[in-house]
Tab-separated table of C-alpha atoms in Angstrom:
chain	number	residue	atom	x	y	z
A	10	UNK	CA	0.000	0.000	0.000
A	11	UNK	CA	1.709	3.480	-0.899
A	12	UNK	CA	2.256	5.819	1.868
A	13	UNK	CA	-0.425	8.559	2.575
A	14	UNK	CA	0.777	11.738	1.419
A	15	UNK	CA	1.700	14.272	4.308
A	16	UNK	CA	0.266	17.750	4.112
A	17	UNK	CA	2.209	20.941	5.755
A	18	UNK	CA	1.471	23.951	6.496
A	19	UNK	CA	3.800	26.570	6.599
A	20	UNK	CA	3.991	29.952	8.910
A	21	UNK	CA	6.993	32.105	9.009
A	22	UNK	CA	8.350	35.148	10.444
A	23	UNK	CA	8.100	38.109	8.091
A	24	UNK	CA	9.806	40.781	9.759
A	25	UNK	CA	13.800	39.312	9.532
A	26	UNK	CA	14.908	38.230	6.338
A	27	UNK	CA	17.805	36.053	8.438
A	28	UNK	CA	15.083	33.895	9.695
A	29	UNK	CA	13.498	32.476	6.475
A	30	UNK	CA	16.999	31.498	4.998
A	31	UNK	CA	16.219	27.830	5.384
A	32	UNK	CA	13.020	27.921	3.524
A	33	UNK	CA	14.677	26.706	0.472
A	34	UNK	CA	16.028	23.376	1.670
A	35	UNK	CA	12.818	22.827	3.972
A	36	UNK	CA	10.454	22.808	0.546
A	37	UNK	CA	13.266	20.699	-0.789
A	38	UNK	CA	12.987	17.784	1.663
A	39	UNK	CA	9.444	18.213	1.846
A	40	UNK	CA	9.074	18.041	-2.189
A	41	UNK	CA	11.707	14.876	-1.740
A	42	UNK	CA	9.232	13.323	0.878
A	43	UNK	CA	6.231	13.751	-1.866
A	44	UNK	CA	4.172	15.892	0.462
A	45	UNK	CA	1.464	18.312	-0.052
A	46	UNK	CA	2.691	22.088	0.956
A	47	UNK	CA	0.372	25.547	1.686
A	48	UNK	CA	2.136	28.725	3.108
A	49	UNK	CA	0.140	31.028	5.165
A	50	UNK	CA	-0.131	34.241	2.830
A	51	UNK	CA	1.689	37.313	4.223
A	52	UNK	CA	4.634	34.195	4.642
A	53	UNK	CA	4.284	33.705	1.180
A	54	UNK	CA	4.406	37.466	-0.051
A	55	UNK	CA	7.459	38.174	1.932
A	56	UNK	CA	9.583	35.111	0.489
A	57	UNK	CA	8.538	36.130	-2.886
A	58	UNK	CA	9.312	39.595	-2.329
A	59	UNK	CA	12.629	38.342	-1.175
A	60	UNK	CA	13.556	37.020	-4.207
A	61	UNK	CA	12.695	33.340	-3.222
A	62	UNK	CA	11.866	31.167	-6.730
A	63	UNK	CA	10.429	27.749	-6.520
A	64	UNK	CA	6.989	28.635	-4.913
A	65	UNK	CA	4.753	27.873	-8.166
A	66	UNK	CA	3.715	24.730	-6.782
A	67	UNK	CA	2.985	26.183	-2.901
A	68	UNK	CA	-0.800	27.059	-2.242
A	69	UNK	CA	-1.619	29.956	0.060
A	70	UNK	CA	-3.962	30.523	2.620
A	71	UNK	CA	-5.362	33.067	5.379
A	72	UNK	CA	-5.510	33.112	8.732
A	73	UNK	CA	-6.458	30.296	10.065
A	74	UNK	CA	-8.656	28.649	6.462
A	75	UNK	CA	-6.175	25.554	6.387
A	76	UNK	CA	-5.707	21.726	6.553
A	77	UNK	CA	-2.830	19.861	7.154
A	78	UNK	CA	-1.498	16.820	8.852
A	79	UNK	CA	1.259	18.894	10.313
A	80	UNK	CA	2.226	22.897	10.491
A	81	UNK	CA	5.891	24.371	10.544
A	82	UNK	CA	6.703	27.342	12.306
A	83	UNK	CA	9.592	29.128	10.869
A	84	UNK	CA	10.833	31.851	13.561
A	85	UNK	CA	11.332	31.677	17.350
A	86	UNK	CA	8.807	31.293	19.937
A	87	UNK	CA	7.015	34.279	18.997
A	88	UNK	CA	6.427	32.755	15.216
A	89	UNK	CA	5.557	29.465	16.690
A	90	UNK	CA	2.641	31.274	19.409
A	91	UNK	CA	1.044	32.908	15.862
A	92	UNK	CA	0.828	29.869	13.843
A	93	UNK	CA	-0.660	27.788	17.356
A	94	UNK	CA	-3.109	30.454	17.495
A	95	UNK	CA	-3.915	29.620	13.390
A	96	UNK	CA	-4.040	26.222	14.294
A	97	UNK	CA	-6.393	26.692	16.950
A	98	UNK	CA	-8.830	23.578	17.800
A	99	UNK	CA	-7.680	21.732	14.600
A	100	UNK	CA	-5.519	19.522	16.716
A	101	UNK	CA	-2.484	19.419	14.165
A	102	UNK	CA	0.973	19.015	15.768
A	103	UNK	CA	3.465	21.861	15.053
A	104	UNK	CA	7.057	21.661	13.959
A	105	UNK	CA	9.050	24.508	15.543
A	106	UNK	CA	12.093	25.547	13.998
A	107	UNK	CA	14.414	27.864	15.435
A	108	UNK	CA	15.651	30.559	13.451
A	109	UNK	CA	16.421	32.828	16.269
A	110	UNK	CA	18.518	33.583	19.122
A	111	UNK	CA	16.773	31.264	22.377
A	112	UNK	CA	14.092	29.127	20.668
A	113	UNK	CA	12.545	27.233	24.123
A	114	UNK	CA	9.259	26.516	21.908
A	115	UNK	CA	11.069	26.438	18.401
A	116	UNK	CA	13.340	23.389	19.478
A	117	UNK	CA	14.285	22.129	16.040
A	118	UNK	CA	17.572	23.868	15.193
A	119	UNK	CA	17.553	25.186	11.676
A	120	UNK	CA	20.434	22.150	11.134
A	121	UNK	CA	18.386	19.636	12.237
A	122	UNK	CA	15.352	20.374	10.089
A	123	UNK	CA	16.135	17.968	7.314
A	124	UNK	CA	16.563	14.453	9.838
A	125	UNK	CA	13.278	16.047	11.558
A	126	UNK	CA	11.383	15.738	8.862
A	127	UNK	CA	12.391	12.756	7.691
A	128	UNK	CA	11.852	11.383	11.404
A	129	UNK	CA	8.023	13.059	10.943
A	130	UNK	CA	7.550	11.203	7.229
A	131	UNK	CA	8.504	8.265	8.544
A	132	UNK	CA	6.464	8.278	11.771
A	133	UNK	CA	9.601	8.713	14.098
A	134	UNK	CA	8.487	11.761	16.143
A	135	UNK	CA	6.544	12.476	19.474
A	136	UNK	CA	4.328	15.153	20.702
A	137	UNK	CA	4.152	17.277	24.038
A	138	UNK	CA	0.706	18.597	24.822
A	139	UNK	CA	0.350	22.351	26.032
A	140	UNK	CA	-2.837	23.642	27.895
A	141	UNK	CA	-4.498	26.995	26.686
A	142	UNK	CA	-5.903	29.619	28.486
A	143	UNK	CA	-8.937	32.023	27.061
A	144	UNK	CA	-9.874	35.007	27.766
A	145	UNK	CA	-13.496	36.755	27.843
A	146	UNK	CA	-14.710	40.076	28.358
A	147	UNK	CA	-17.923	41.423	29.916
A	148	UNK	CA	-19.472	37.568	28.962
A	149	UNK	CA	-17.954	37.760	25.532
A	150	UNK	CA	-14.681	36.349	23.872
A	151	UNK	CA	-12.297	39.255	23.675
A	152	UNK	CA	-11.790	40.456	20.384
A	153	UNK	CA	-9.867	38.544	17.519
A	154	UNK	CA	-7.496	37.151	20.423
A	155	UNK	CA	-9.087	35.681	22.984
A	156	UNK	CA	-6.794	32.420	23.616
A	157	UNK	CA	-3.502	31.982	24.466
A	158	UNK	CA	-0.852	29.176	25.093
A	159	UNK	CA	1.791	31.304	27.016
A	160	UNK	CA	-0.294	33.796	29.257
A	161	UNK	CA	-2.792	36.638	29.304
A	162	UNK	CA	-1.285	39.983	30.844
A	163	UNK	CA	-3.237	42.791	32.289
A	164	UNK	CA	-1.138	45.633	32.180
A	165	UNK	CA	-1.092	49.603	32.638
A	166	UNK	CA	-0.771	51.407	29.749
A	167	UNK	CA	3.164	53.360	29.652
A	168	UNK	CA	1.635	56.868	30.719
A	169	UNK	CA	-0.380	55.581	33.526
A	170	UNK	CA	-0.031	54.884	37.394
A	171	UNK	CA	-0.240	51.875	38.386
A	172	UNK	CA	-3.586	49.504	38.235
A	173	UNK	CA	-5.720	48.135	40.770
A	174	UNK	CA	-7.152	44.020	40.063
A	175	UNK	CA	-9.346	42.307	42.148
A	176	UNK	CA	-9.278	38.977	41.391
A	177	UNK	CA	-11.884	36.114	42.591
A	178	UNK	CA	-11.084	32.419	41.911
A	179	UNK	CA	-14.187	30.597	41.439
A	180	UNK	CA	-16.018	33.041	43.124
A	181	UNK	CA	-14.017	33.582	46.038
A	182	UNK	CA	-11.878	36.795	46.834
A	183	UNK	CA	-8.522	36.423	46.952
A	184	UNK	CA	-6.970	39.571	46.365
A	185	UNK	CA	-6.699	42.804	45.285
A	186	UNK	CA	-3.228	43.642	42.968
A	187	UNK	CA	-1.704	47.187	43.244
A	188	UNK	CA	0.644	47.055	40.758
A	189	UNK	CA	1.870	47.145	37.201
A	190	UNK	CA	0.055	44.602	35.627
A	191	UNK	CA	-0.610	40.778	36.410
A	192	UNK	CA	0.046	37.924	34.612
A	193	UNK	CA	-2.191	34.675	34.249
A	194	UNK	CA	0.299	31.712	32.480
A	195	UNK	CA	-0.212	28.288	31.746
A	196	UNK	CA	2.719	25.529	32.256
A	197	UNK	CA	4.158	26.710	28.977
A	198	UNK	CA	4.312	30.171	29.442
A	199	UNK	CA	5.988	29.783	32.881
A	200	UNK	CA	9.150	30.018	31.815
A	201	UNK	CA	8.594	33.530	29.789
A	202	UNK	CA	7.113	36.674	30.766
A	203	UNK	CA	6.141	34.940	34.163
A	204	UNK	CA	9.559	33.769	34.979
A	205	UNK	CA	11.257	37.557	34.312
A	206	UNK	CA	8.438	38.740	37.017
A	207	UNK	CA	9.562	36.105	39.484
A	208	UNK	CA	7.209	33.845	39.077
A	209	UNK	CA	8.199	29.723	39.287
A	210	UNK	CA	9.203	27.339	36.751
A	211	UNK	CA	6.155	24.782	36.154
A	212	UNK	CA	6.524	21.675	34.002
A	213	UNK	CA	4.619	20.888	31.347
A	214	UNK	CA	1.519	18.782	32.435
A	215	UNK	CA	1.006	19.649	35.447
A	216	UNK	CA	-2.394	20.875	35.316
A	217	UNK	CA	-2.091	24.231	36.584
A	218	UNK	CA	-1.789	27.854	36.618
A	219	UNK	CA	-0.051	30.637	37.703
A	220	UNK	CA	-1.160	34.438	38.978
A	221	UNK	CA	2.292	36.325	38.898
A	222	UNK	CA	2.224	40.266	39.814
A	223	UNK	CA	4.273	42.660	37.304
A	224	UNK	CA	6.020	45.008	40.299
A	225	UNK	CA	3.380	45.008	42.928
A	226	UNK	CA	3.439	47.571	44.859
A	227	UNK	CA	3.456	45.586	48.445
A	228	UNK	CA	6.546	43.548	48.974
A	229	UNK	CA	3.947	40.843	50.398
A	230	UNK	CA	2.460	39.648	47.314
A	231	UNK	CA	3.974	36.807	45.838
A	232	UNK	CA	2.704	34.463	42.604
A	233	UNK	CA	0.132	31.979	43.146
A	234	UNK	CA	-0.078	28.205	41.879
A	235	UNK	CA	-3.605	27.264	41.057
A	236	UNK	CA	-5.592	24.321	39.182
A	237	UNK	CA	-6.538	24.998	35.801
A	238	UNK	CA	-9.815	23.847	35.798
A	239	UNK	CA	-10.500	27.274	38.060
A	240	UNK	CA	-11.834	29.937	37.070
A	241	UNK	CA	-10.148	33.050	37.333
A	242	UNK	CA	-12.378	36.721	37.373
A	243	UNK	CA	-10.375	40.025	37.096
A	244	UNK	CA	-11.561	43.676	37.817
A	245	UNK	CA	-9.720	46.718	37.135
A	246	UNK	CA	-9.530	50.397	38.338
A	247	UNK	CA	-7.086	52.315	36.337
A	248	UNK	CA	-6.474	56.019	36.713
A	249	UNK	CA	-6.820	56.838	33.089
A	250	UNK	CA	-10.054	54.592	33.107
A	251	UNK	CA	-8.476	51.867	30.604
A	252	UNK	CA	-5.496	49.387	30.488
A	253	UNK	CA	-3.550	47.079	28.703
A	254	UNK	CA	-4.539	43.357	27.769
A	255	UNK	CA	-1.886	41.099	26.223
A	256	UNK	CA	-2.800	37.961	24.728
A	257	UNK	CA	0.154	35.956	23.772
A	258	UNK	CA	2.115	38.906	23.369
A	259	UNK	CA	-1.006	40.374	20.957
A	260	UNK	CA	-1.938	43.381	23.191
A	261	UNK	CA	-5.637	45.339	22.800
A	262	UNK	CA	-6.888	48.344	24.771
A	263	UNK	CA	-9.972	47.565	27.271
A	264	UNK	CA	-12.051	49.943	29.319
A	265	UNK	CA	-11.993	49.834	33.192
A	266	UNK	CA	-15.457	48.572	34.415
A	267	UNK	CA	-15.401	45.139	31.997
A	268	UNK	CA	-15.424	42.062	33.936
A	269	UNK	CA	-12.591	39.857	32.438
A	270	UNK	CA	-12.523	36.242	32.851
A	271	UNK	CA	-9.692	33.721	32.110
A	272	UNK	CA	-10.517	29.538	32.052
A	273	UNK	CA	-8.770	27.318	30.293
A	274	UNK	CA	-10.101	26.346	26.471
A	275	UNK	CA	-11.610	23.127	25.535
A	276	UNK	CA	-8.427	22.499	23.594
A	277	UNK	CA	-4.765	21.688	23.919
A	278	UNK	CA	-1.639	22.858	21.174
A	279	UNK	CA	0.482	19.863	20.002
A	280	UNK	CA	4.143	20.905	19.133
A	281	UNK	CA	6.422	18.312	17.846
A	282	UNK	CA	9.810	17.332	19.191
A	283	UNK	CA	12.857	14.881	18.377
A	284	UNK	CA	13.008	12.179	19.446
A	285	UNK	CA	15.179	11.735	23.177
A	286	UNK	CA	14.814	15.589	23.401
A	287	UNK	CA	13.224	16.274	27.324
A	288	UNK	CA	12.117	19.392	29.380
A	289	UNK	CA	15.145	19.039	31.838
A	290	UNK	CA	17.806	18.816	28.962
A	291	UNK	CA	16.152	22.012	27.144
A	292	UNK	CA	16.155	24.235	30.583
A	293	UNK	CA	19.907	23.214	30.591
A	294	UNK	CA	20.918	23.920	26.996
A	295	UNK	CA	18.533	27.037	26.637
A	296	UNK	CA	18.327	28.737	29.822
A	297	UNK	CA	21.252	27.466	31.503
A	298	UNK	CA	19.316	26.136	34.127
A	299	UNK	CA	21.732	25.064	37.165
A	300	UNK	CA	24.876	26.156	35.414
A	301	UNK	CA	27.791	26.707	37.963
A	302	UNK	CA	29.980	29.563	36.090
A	303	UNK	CA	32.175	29.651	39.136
A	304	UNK	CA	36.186	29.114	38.351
């Protein structure tokens, strides 16, 4: 029986030329491999631009109006959050490449990309599954960005004073934040924007979440650990009567007086790794996790 043919989707970052240089021997191994290949539009445009040939045979698409088998992120972590949030609930695993600088997400290296995929043809790969958060606003999702597989961030806007949250969980007070923001992460997440604000390292799986305040005003405040099957419900005071809301990094203005409320989606992001590639050993390589510098 011949082997099904693969489809991929493609998502890349358009903003650094540098970071698309492998796209060439990517289509190459994927042609080799027989498989069926789309390119998310604006991806497409800026190759072309770019003075990439060899695209005749590469279909396009929009947003998130795809189907594939798997999806490759070309980029760093912030490429690979956009093309999770085009894949959405269609349960497709995605292939980050790292064409950047740290790459945590991203974990193929751009020189590994060739054996990856030929692991992936051939059925040699496994998956990690990361929880998503999402995010509604007065009983609505919150505009075109309303889930998120890093964290949600409630932030003062750069003129203002700081904010005041009060947060329930479930229904029950906890507390009210005076401070510059605070930030709502998932497992995945944990070790970005949450881990800079002192918040803890939390391994993937582990079926929770994490409130971390962005410089609280009372030395008393700490992060929080909390299961992610709660339900978290957020109000804010702001002097200037609005604030910041950052979704994955995707940030939108929102009025003071809107009831905000963060549970976790009905839906999990699959990203693909090599094979014999763990957690532990990619806090050591990337983040120098327990490193002893010393002489």
């Amino acid at each position: 029986m011949a082997a099904k043919q693969l489809r991929f989707a493609v998502f890349g970052n358009i903003y650094q030329a540098r970071k698309s240089t492998g796209i060439q021997s990517i289509l190459s191994c994927l042609r080799h491999h027989g498989a069926d290949i789309c390119m998310e539009r604006m991806f497409h445009a800026f190759l072309s631009d770019s003075g990439n040939k060899g695209l005749d045979d590469v279909k396009v698409f929009d947003g998130n109006d795809f189907d594939a088998d798997f999806v490759i992120s070309m980029g760093g972590d912030g490429t690979l959050l956009k093309s999770a949030a085009g894949v959405g609930d269609k349960n497709i695993p995605v292939v980050g490449v790292n064409m950047g600088r740290l790459g945590f997400l991203a974990n193929v290296g751009a020189g590994d990309i060739n054996k990856a995929l030929d692991d992936i043809c051939a059925g040699r790969y496994e998956t990690d599954e990361h929880a998503v958060i999402q995010l509604s606003a007065g009983g609505t999702p919150f505009g075109g960005c309303s889930f998120a597989m890093n964290d949600i961030s409630i932030l003062k806007r750069d003129n203002a004073s700081m904010i005041t949250i009060h947060t329930w969980i479930n229904d029950e007070y906890i507390v009210t934040y005076r401070a510059d923001g605070l930030i709502v992460t998932t497992p995945t997440g944990s070790t970005a924007y949450s881990l800079s604000n002192g918040g803890p390292i939390i391994t993937p799986g582990t079926g929770i979440l994490c409130l971390t305040p962005v410089a609280p005003h009372s030395l008393n405040i700490r992060p929080i650990v909390i299961p992610d099957n709660a339900v978290i419900r957020l109000e804010v005071e702001s002097r200037s009567h609005n604030f910041l809301i950052a979704v994955d990094g995707r940030s939108a203005d929102c009025r003071e007086g809107v009831q905000l409320e963060i549970r976790k989606a009905p839906y999990t992001i699959k990203t693909v790794k090599l094979v014999g590639h763990t957690y532990a050993s990619t806090l050591r390589e990337k983040m120098m996790w327990g490193a002893d510098t010393r002489k």
